[in-house]
mmCIF file of C-alpha atoms in Angstrom:
data_model
loop_
_atom_site.group_PDB
_atom_site.id
_atom_site.type_symbol
_atom_site.label_atom_id
_atom_site.label_comp_id
_atom_site.label_asym_id
_atom_site.label_seq_id
_atom_site.Cartn_x
_atom_site.Cartn_y
_atom_site.Cartn_z
ATOM 1 C CA ALA C 15 238.972 215.408 155.696
ATOM 2 C CA ALA C 16 239.871 218.691 154.033
ATOM 3 C CA ALA C 17 237.043 220.439 155.891
ATOM 4 C CA MET C 18 238.249 218.932 159.179
ATOM 5 C CA SER C 19 241.809 220.094 158.642
ATOM 6 C CA CYS C 20 240.676 223.597 157.694
ATOM 7 C CA SER C 21 238.421 223.829 160.750
ATOM 8 C CA ALA C 22 241.345 222.861 162.939
ATOM 9 C CA ALA C 23 243.524 225.509 161.314
ATOM 10 C CA ALA C 24 240.916 228.181 161.903
ATOM 11 C CA VAL C 25 241.456 227.723 165.642
ATOM 12 C CA ALA C 26 245.063 228.794 165.163
ATOM 13 C CA ARG C 27 244.333 232.084 163.427
ATOM 14 C CA PRO C 28 245.677 235.286 164.997
ATOM 15 C CA GLY C 29 243.683 236.078 168.099
ATOM 16 C CA ARG C 30 243.129 232.414 168.898
ATOM 17 C CA GLY C 31 246.660 231.277 169.630
ATOM 18 C CA GLY C 32 248.672 232.559 166.690
ATOM 19 C CA ALA C 33 251.934 231.139 165.417
ATOM 20 C CA SER C 34 252.513 229.029 168.538
ATOM 21 C CA GLU C 35 249.449 226.953 167.612
ATOM 22 C CA ALA C 36 250.501 226.356 163.997
ATOM 23 C CA PRO C 37 252.861 223.412 164.724
ATOM 24 C CA ARG C 38 250.174 221.710 166.830
ATOM 25 C CA VAL C 39 247.604 222.006 164.041
ATOM 26 C CA TYR C 40 250.105 220.851 161.429
ATOM 27 C CA ALA C 41 251.128 217.830 163.539
ATOM 28 C CA MET C 42 247.486 216.927 164.177
ATOM 29 C CA ALA C 43 246.685 217.014 160.465
ATOM 30 C CA ARG C 44 249.677 214.768 159.683
ATOM 31 C CA ARG C 45 248.980 212.393 162.581
ATOM 32 C CA HIS C 46 245.442 211.777 161.353
ATOM 33 C CA GLY C 47 246.500 211.505 157.739
ATOM 34 C CA LEU C 48 244.594 214.633 156.726
ATOM 35 C CA PRO C 49 245.635 216.239 153.452
ATOM 36 C CA LEU C 50 247.163 219.689 153.501
ATOM 37 C CA SER C 51 244.124 221.258 151.886
ATOM 38 C CA ALA C 52 244.275 224.675 150.254
ATOM 39 C CA CYS C 53 242.535 226.212 153.241
ATOM 40 C CA LEU C 54 244.850 224.669 155.819
ATOM 41 C CA THR C 55 248.014 225.497 153.896
ATOM 42 C CA VAL C 56 247.075 229.127 153.307
ATOM 43 C CA LEU C 57 246.079 229.566 156.950
ATOM 44 C CA LEU C 58 249.361 228.112 158.131
ATOM 45 C CA THR C 59 251.339 230.488 155.913
ATOM 46 C CA GLU C 60 249.407 233.407 157.421
ATOM 47 C CA LEU C 61 250.573 232.312 160.872
ATOM 48 C CA VAL C 62 254.251 231.849 160.027
ATOM 49 C CA PRO C 63 256.378 235.028 160.221
ATOM 50 C CA PHE C 64 258.162 236.057 157.026
ATOM 51 C CA ALA C 65 261.741 234.807 156.654
ATOM 52 C CA HIS C 66 261.450 232.960 159.957
ATOM 53 C CA ASP C 67 261.199 229.198 160.469
ATOM 54 C CA VAL C 68 258.910 227.907 163.221
ATOM 55 C CA PRO C 69 259.921 224.683 165.052
ATOM 56 C CA GLY C 70 257.470 221.901 164.278
ATOM 57 C CA LEU C 71 256.667 223.212 160.794
ATOM 58 C CA PRO C 72 258.362 222.834 157.429
ATOM 59 C CA PRO C 73 260.719 225.736 156.619
ATOM 60 C CA SER C 74 258.888 228.986 155.901
ATOM 61 C CA LEU C 75 259.773 229.052 152.201
ATOM 62 C CA GLU C 76 258.799 225.402 151.730
ATOM 63 C CA LEU C 77 255.418 226.021 153.342
ATOM 64 C CA ARG C 78 254.795 229.076 151.158
ATOM 65 C CA ARG C 79 255.748 227.132 148.028
ATOM 66 C CA GLN C 80 253.280 224.416 149.054
ATOM 67 C CA ALA C 81 250.628 227.109 149.369
ATOM 68 C CA VAL C 82 251.124 228.409 145.826
ATOM 69 C CA ALA C 83 251.159 224.840 144.489
ATOM 70 C CA ILE C 84 247.902 223.946 146.244
ATOM 71 C CA ALA C 85 246.049 227.291 146.158
ATOM 72 C CA GLY C 86 247.636 228.994 143.177
ATOM 73 C CA GLU C 87 244.356 230.551 142.054
ATOM 74 C CA LEU C 88 244.517 232.920 145.039
ATOM 75 C CA SER C 89 246.730 236.006 145.200
ATOM 76 C CA SER C 90 247.613 235.790 148.911
ATOM 77 C CA PRO C 91 249.932 232.721 148.699
ATOM 78 C CA TRP C 92 251.879 234.340 145.858
ATOM 79 C CA LEU C 93 252.152 237.639 147.724
ATOM 80 C CA GLY C 94 253.312 235.773 150.822
ATOM 81 C CA LEU C 95 256.053 233.964 148.902
ATOM 82 C CA PHE C 96 257.028 237.240 147.196
ATOM 83 C CA THR C 97 257.394 239.020 150.564
ATOM 84 C CA ASP C 98 259.331 236.158 152.152
ATOM 85 C CA LEU C 99 261.857 236.125 149.303
ATOM 86 C CA LEU C 100 262.121 239.909 149.269
ATOM 87 C CA ILE C 101 262.916 240.034 153.004
ATOM 88 C CA ARG C 102 265.606 237.398 152.423
ATOM 89 C CA GLY C 103 267.183 239.656 149.781
ATOM 90 C CA ASP C 104 266.193 237.542 146.764
ATOM 91 C CA THR C 105 264.776 240.372 144.640
ATOM 92 C CA SER C 106 264.894 238.523 141.318
ATOM 93 C CA GLY C 107 263.282 235.463 142.855
ATOM 94 C CA ALA C 108 260.539 237.620 144.331
ATOM 95 C CA GLU C 109 259.840 239.242 140.958
ATOM 96 C CA SER C 110 259.645 235.861 139.223
ATOM 97 C CA VAL C 111 257.056 234.756 141.800
ATOM 98 C CA LEU C 112 254.750 237.607 140.751
ATOM 99 C CA GLU C 113 255.166 236.694 137.086
ATOM 100 C CA ALA C 114 254.414 233.043 137.815
ATOM 101 C CA GLY C 115 251.392 233.995 139.872
ATOM 102 C CA LEU C 116 249.923 236.047 137.052
ATOM 103 C CA LEU C 117 250.037 232.958 134.828
ATOM 104 C CA ARG C 118 247.765 231.074 137.255
ATOM 105 C CA VAL C 119 245.563 233.678 138.920
ATOM 106 C CA ARG C 120 242.511 234.426 136.778
ATOM 107 C CA HIS C 121 239.936 236.213 138.967
ATOM 108 C CA PRO C 122 240.039 239.994 138.295
ATOM 109 C CA LEU C 123 240.145 241.004 141.969
ATOM 110 C CA GLN C 124 242.896 238.485 142.707
ATOM 111 C CA ARG C 125 244.877 239.600 139.651
ATOM 112 C CA ILE C 126 244.665 243.273 140.648
ATOM 113 C CA ALA C 127 246.428 242.435 143.913
ATOM 114 C CA LEU C 128 249.357 240.814 142.064
ATOM 115 C CA LEU C 129 249.494 243.431 139.306
ATOM 116 C CA SER C 130 249.489 246.243 141.885
ATOM 117 C CA GLN C 131 252.365 244.674 143.803
ATOM 118 C CA ARG C 132 254.244 244.225 140.519
ATOM 119 C CA ALA C 133 253.819 247.913 139.663
ATOM 120 C CA ALA C 134 254.845 249.062 143.145
ATOM 121 C CA SER C 135 257.851 246.753 143.040
ATOM 122 C CA ALA C 136 259.114 248.406 139.853
ATOM 123 C CA ARG C 137 259.050 251.793 141.550
ATOM 124 C CA SER C 138 260.878 250.468 144.621
ATOM 125 C CA ARG C 139 263.610 249.153 142.294
ATOM 126 C CA GLY C 140 264.093 252.628 140.798
ATOM 127 C CA LEU C 141 262.087 252.036 137.599
ATOM 128 C CA PRO C 142 259.419 254.772 137.711
ATOM 129 C CA ALA C 143 258.611 254.660 133.992
ATOM 130 C CA ILE C 144 257.890 250.943 134.151
ATOM 131 C CA ALA C 145 255.865 251.429 137.332
ATOM 132 C CA ASP C 146 253.753 254.170 135.705
ATOM 133 C CA ALA C 147 253.152 252.025 132.622
ATOM 134 C CA ARG C 148 252.060 249.103 134.778
ATOM 135 C CA TRP C 149 249.659 251.252 136.821
ATOM 136 C CA ALA C 150 248.219 252.663 133.588
ATOM 137 C CA ALA C 151 247.678 249.134 132.251
ATOM 138 C CA ILE C 152 245.882 248.096 135.452
ATOM 139 C CA ALA C 153 243.669 251.188 135.306
ATOM 140 C CA ALA C 154 242.777 250.521 131.669
ATOM 141 C CA ALA C 155 241.940 246.884 132.415
ATOM 142 C CA ALA C 156 239.752 247.910 135.359
ATOM 143 C CA GLU C 157 237.890 250.438 133.197
ATOM 144 C CA ARG C 158 237.359 247.835 130.458
ATOM 145 C CA ASP C 159 235.974 245.407 133.028
ATOM 146 C CA GLY C 160 233.665 248.118 134.338
ATOM 147 C CA ARG C 161 232.372 246.290 137.401
ATOM 148 C CA PRO C 162 232.227 248.479 140.528
ATOM 149 C CA ALA C 163 234.223 246.170 142.772
ATOM 150 C CA VAL C 164 237.041 245.907 140.214
ATOM 151 C CA LEU C 165 237.215 249.672 139.731
ATOM 152 C CA VAL C 166 237.246 250.345 143.467
ATOM 153 C CA ALA C 167 239.790 247.567 144.113
ATOM 154 C CA TYR C 168 242.217 249.147 141.662
ATOM 155 C CA ARG C 169 242.092 252.482 143.470
ATOM 156 C CA ALA C 170 242.292 250.868 146.891
ATOM 157 C CA PHE C 171 245.273 248.674 146.013
ATOM 158 C CA ARG C 172 247.089 251.582 144.370
ATOM 159 C CA ALA C 173 246.673 253.719 147.477
ATOM 160 C CA GLN C 174 247.529 250.882 149.860
ATOM 161 C CA ILE C 175 250.550 249.450 148.071
ATOM 162 C CA SER C 176 252.123 252.487 146.425
ATOM 163 C CA GLY C 177 251.202 255.108 149.011
ATOM 164 C CA GLU C 178 250.011 257.390 146.198
ATOM 165 C CA PRO C 179 247.138 259.681 147.166
ATOM 166 C CA LEU C 180 243.631 258.734 146.170
ATOM 167 C CA ASN C 181 241.765 261.102 143.876
ATOM 168 C CA GLU C 182 238.860 262.386 145.982
ATOM 169 C CA ARG C 183 236.658 263.364 143.044
ATOM 170 C CA GLU C 184 237.118 259.944 141.459
ATOM 171 C CA LEU C 185 236.219 258.262 144.748
ATOM 172 C CA GLU C 186 233.081 260.361 145.099
ATOM 173 C CA ASP C 187 232.108 259.650 141.486
ATOM 174 C CA ARG C 188 232.116 255.951 142.280
ATOM 175 C CA VAL C 189 229.232 256.396 144.733
ATOM 176 C CA ALA C 190 226.694 256.523 141.915
ATOM 177 C CA LEU C 191 228.433 253.665 140.159
ATOM 178 C CA LEU C 192 228.172 251.576 143.317
ATOM 179 C CA ALA C 193 224.476 252.207 143.898
ATOM 180 C CA ARG C 194 223.588 248.692 142.738
ATOM 181 C CA ALA C 195 226.684 246.999 144.106
ATOM 182 C CA PRO C 196 226.465 244.517 147.013
ATOM 183 C CA ALA C 197 226.189 246.109 150.441
ATOM 184 C CA GLY C 198 229.664 244.968 151.453
ATOM 185 C CA VAL C 199 231.230 246.737 148.474
ATOM 186 C CA ARG C 200 229.289 249.953 149.164
ATOM 187 C CA ALA C 201 230.261 249.883 152.830
ATOM 188 C CA GLY C 202 233.901 249.300 151.946
ATOM 189 C CA HIS C 203 233.854 252.169 149.480
ATOM 190 C CA ALA C 204 232.414 254.602 152.044
ATOM 191 C CA PHE C 205 235.077 253.439 154.496
ATOM 192 C CA THR C 206 237.792 254.017 151.872
ATOM 193 C CA ILE C 207 236.637 257.618 151.406
ATOM 194 C CA ALA C 208 236.631 258.106 155.191
ATOM 195 C CA THR C 209 240.191 256.825 155.516
ATOM 196 C CA PHE C 210 241.195 259.028 152.564
ATOM 197 C CA HIS C 211 240.233 262.035 154.699
ATOM 198 C CA THR C 212 241.709 260.740 157.976
ATOM 199 C CA ALA C 213 245.053 260.083 156.273
ATOM 200 C CA ARG C 214 245.143 263.801 155.489
ATOM 201 C CA GLY C 215 244.113 264.862 158.961
ATOM 202 C CA ASP C 216 240.670 266.039 157.793
ATOM 203 C CA PHE C 217 238.719 264.121 160.434
ATOM 204 C CA ALA C 218 235.561 266.240 160.224
ATOM 205 C CA ARG C 219 235.078 265.347 156.557
ATOM 206 C CA ALA C 220 235.706 261.686 157.335
ATOM 207 C CA ILE C 221 232.905 261.324 159.894
ATOM 208 C CA PRO C 222 229.902 261.397 157.461
ATOM 209 C CA HIS C 223 231.558 258.657 155.397
ATOM 210 C CA PHE C 224 232.228 256.574 158.503
ATOM 211 C CA ASP C 225 228.548 257.018 159.369
ATOM 212 C CA ARG C 226 227.481 255.858 155.898
ATOM 213 C CA ALA C 227 229.813 252.854 156.063
ATOM 214 C CA LEU C 228 228.471 251.939 159.503
ATOM 215 C CA ALA C 229 224.826 252.276 158.440
ATOM 216 C CA ILE C 230 225.390 249.912 155.510
ATOM 217 C CA ALA C 231 227.461 247.420 157.528
ATOM 218 C CA ASP C 232 224.892 247.339 160.327
ATOM 219 C CA SER C 233 222.093 246.806 157.789
ATOM 220 C CA PHE C 234 223.518 243.467 156.706
ATOM 221 C CA ALA C 235 224.580 242.517 160.216
ATOM 222 C CA ASP C 236 228.284 242.002 159.612
ATOM 223 C CA ARG C 237 229.519 242.349 163.164
ATOM 224 C CA GLY C 238 233.214 242.191 162.339
ATOM 225 C CA ILE C 239 233.064 244.995 159.788
ATOM 226 C CA GLY C 240 230.859 247.109 162.059
ATOM 227 C CA VAL C 241 233.307 246.737 164.924
ATOM 228 C CA ASP C 242 236.277 247.701 162.734
ATOM 229 C CA TYR C 243 234.473 250.766 161.393
ATOM 230 C CA ARG C 244 233.608 251.856 164.943
ATOM 231 C CA LEU C 245 237.262 251.541 165.917
ATOM 232 C CA ASN C 246 238.314 253.841 163.095
ATOM 233 C CA LYS C 247 235.493 256.328 163.673
ATOM 234 C CA GLY C 248 236.299 256.424 167.389
ATOM 235 C CA ARG C 249 239.945 257.130 166.629
ATOM 236 C CA ALA C 250 238.933 259.995 164.318
ATOM 237 C CA LEU C 251 236.568 261.491 166.901
ATOM 238 C CA SER C 252 239.318 261.325 169.522
ATOM 239 C CA ARG C 253 241.714 263.162 167.196
ATOM 240 C CA MET C 254 239.044 265.853 166.799
ATOM 241 C CA GLY C 255 238.875 266.259 170.574
ATOM 242 C CA LEU C 256 235.306 264.914 170.738
ATOM 243 C CA MET C 257 236.190 262.608 173.596
ATOM 244 C CA ALA C 258 232.676 261.780 174.819
ATOM 245 C CA ASP C 259 231.592 260.792 171.298
ATOM 246 C CA ALA C 260 234.818 258.827 170.843
ATOM 247 C CA GLU C 261 234.290 256.934 174.093
ATOM 248 C CA ARG C 262 230.686 256.121 173.144
ATOM 249 C CA ILE C 263 231.539 254.671 169.726
ATOM 250 C CA LEU C 264 234.561 252.746 171.043
ATOM 251 C CA ARG C 265 232.442 251.220 173.805
ATOM 252 C CA GLU C 266 229.829 250.302 171.187
ATOM 253 C CA GLY C 267 232.568 248.387 169.397
ATOM 254 C CA LEU C 268 233.555 246.587 172.603
ATOM 255 C CA HIS C 269 229.918 245.679 173.285
ATOM 256 C CA LEU C 270 229.346 244.352 169.759
ATOM 257 C CA SER C 271 232.564 242.331 169.783
ATOM 258 C CA ALA C 272 231.997 240.731 173.204
ATOM 259 C CA GLY C 273 232.140 236.955 172.950
ATOM 260 C CA THR C 274 233.760 236.996 169.486
ATOM 261 C CA ASN C 275 237.281 236.028 168.434
ATOM 262 C CA LEU C 276 237.987 239.567 167.184
ATOM 263 C CA THR C 277 240.901 239.737 169.583
ATOM 264 C CA TYR C 278 243.056 242.118 167.554
ATOM 265 C CA THR C 279 240.247 244.611 167.007
ATOM 266 C CA ARG C 280 239.141 244.416 170.640
ATOM 267 C CA ALA C 281 242.723 245.089 171.724
ATOM 268 C CA GLU C 282 242.838 248.155 169.491
ATOM 269 C CA LEU C 283 239.485 249.366 170.853
ATOM 270 C CA TRP C 284 240.922 249.283 174.398
ATOM 271 C CA HIS C 285 244.115 250.904 173.081
ATOM 272 C CA ASN C 286 242.203 253.872 171.654
ATOM 273 C CA LEU C 287 239.917 254.063 174.672
ATOM 274 C CA SER C 288 242.975 254.359 176.916
ATOM 275 C CA HIS C 289 244.292 257.308 174.896
ATOM 276 C CA THR C 290 240.817 258.886 174.887
ATOM 277 C CA HIS C 291 240.605 258.714 178.685
ATOM 278 C CA GLU C 292 244.151 260.023 178.968
ATOM 279 C CA GLY C 293 243.143 262.984 176.811
ATOM 280 C CA THR C 294 240.373 263.920 179.242
ATOM 281 C CA GLY C 295 242.554 263.442 182.320
ATOM 282 C CA ALA C 296 240.593 260.387 183.499
ATOM 283 C CA MET C 297 243.817 258.595 184.391
ATOM 284 C CA ALA C 298 242.315 255.756 186.443
ATOM 285 C CA LEU C 299 240.109 254.821 183.474
ATOM 286 C CA ALA C 300 243.081 255.232 181.125
ATOM 287 C CA VAL C 301 245.169 252.780 183.189
ATOM 288 C CA ALA C 302 242.309 250.274 183.377
ATOM 289 C CA ALA C 303 241.787 250.442 179.592
ATOM 290 C CA SER C 304 245.540 250.110 179.058
ATOM 291 C CA ASP C 305 245.580 246.962 181.227
ATOM 292 C CA SER C 306 242.792 245.488 179.075
ATOM 293 C CA PHE C 307 244.830 246.367 175.983
ATOM 294 C CA VAL C 308 247.867 244.549 177.406
ATOM 295 C CA ALA C 309 245.802 241.491 178.361
ATOM 296 C CA LEU C 310 244.265 241.061 174.904
ATOM 297 C CA ALA C 311 247.413 241.939 172.976
ATOM 298 C CA SER C 312 249.306 239.271 174.938
ATOM 299 C CA LEU C 313 247.171 236.651 173.155
ATOM 300 C CA LEU C 314 248.454 237.709 169.719
ATOM 301 C CA ASP C 315 251.665 235.925 168.777
ATOM 302 C CA ARG C 316 254.265 238.041 166.987
ATOM 303 C CA GLU C 317 251.868 240.945 166.499
ATOM 304 C CA PRO C 318 253.616 244.311 167.023
ATOM 305 C CA ILE C 319 250.736 245.558 169.181
ATOM 306 C CA ARG C 320 251.911 243.170 171.919
ATOM 307 C CA ILE C 321 255.011 245.330 172.125
ATOM 308 C CA ILE C 322 253.076 248.567 171.679
ATOM 309 C CA SER C 323 250.698 247.665 174.510
ATOM 310 C CA ARG C 324 253.609 247.297 176.950
ATOM 311 C CA ARG C 325 255.220 250.512 175.714
ATOM 312 C CA ASP C 326 251.965 252.458 176.141
ATOM 313 C CA ALA C 327 251.423 250.977 179.603
ATOM 314 C CA GLY C 328 254.953 252.003 180.559
ATOM 315 C CA LEU C 329 254.599 255.555 179.239
ATOM 316 C CA LEU C 330 251.263 255.996 180.987
ATOM 317 C CA ARG C 331 252.750 254.941 184.313
ATOM 318 C CA LEU C 332 255.875 257.016 183.735
ATOM 319 C CA ASN C 333 253.750 260.144 183.195
ATOM 320 C CA LEU C 334 251.906 259.394 186.438
ATOM 321 C CA GLY C 335 255.206 259.140 188.313
ATOM 322 C CA TRP C 336 254.811 255.404 188.933
ATOM 323 C CA HIS C 337 258.427 254.671 188.036
ATOM 324 C CA ALA C 338 258.735 251.118 189.336
ATOM 325 C CA ALA C 339 255.513 250.083 187.594
ATOM 326 C CA ALA C 340 256.695 251.798 184.415
ATOM 327 C CA HIS C 341 259.989 249.882 184.485
ATOM 328 C CA ALA C 342 258.113 246.595 184.854
ATOM 329 C CA GLN C 343 256.099 247.313 181.698
ATOM 330 C CA PHE C 344 259.146 248.467 179.743
ATOM 331 C CA ASP C 345 261.119 245.397 180.819
ATOM 332 C CA ALA C 346 258.260 243.170 179.616
ATOM 333 C CA MET C 347 258.347 245.072 176.318
ATOM 334 C CA VAL C 348 262.077 244.450 175.906
ATOM 335 C CA ARG C 349 261.658 240.726 176.606
ATOM 336 C CA LEU C 350 259.085 240.535 173.810
ATOM 337 C CA ILE C 351 261.347 242.453 171.436
ATOM 338 C CA ASP C 352 264.270 240.131 172.176
ATOM 339 C CA ALA C 353 262.120 237.017 171.798
ATOM 340 C CA GLU C 354 260.488 238.127 168.554
ATOM 341 C CA ARG C 355 263.515 239.884 167.054
ATOM 342 C CA GLN C 356 261.547 242.892 165.820
ATOM 343 C CA ASN C 357 260.949 246.569 166.692
ATOM 344 C CA HIS C 358 264.315 247.006 168.411
ATOM 345 C CA HIS C 359 263.996 250.814 168.141
ATOM 346 C CA TRP C 360 261.489 250.775 170.998
ATOM 347 C CA ALA C 361 263.962 248.902 173.181
ATOM 348 C CA GLY C 362 266.535 251.547 172.274
ATOM 349 C CA GLU C 363 264.095 254.308 173.158
ATOM 350 C CA TYR C 364 263.645 252.780 176.631
#
């Protein structure tokens, strides 16, 4: 029964219906007497927007508390509850959630996620000394553990959560350490180095690392990872002005992802392809790619790229002098913003 309920929930993941499908899946599980398994509960919390109740589901906070009760060995339910409380203004409650999570989460990689958020939270509350001490403790624990994935996870979480720059030499030193690590870890590490360079605008230095990440990902036939890496490499090539190379790698990603449920990534591939064509002056191709971006993004409930796709389509048409068509796209954007109650600055810009 638990497997059945989780399979049903998988249908409702972003790209296959999104938050609008969550109440249907929840009602089906209850109607058939299926237990709210750990898998189902965690998936449902991923579909529910933070600090926002969805009709047909228990209140957002109640659902997230069920998730930590049922799947408390994972970091994601605790981080979800932390974020929900933080958005609601309950800072002390959010902090206590992280402390409670650390009492239950035992796996090193899962603990690093909670410990990293705890350190970043101290800095956001104006406690830099405490934040530094917490980061130092995480680093020491990762070094004591010594396993490649743990060491890399610490650096990745620190960069992702705190926004602090990665140390390039340290990242490069990990390459030798990762020589015997699983392929997925090695691919992820190469990708991390590539994004380290792209974040600093050094796209040329990023490309060899994207190539290494892609070679490893393709060797163990993980289509989803390969598609995501192609998206990021294509974006970097486009920023370098290598439009033909960018188009080729982005189209590779679209070909590999055909027939999959990688809706978000496919939408972003069309998004970047539209900008690439626009950069070469191929405006008919840019409009066609933009339309594909809009069509796929429209399938993603409450994802900001739904709004972005309409904004981009409007700007593209505005620059072509197609004012009525531009207004239609901008008006659709504003309707989404009003319905989803987010990203109002783009409505103001219009």
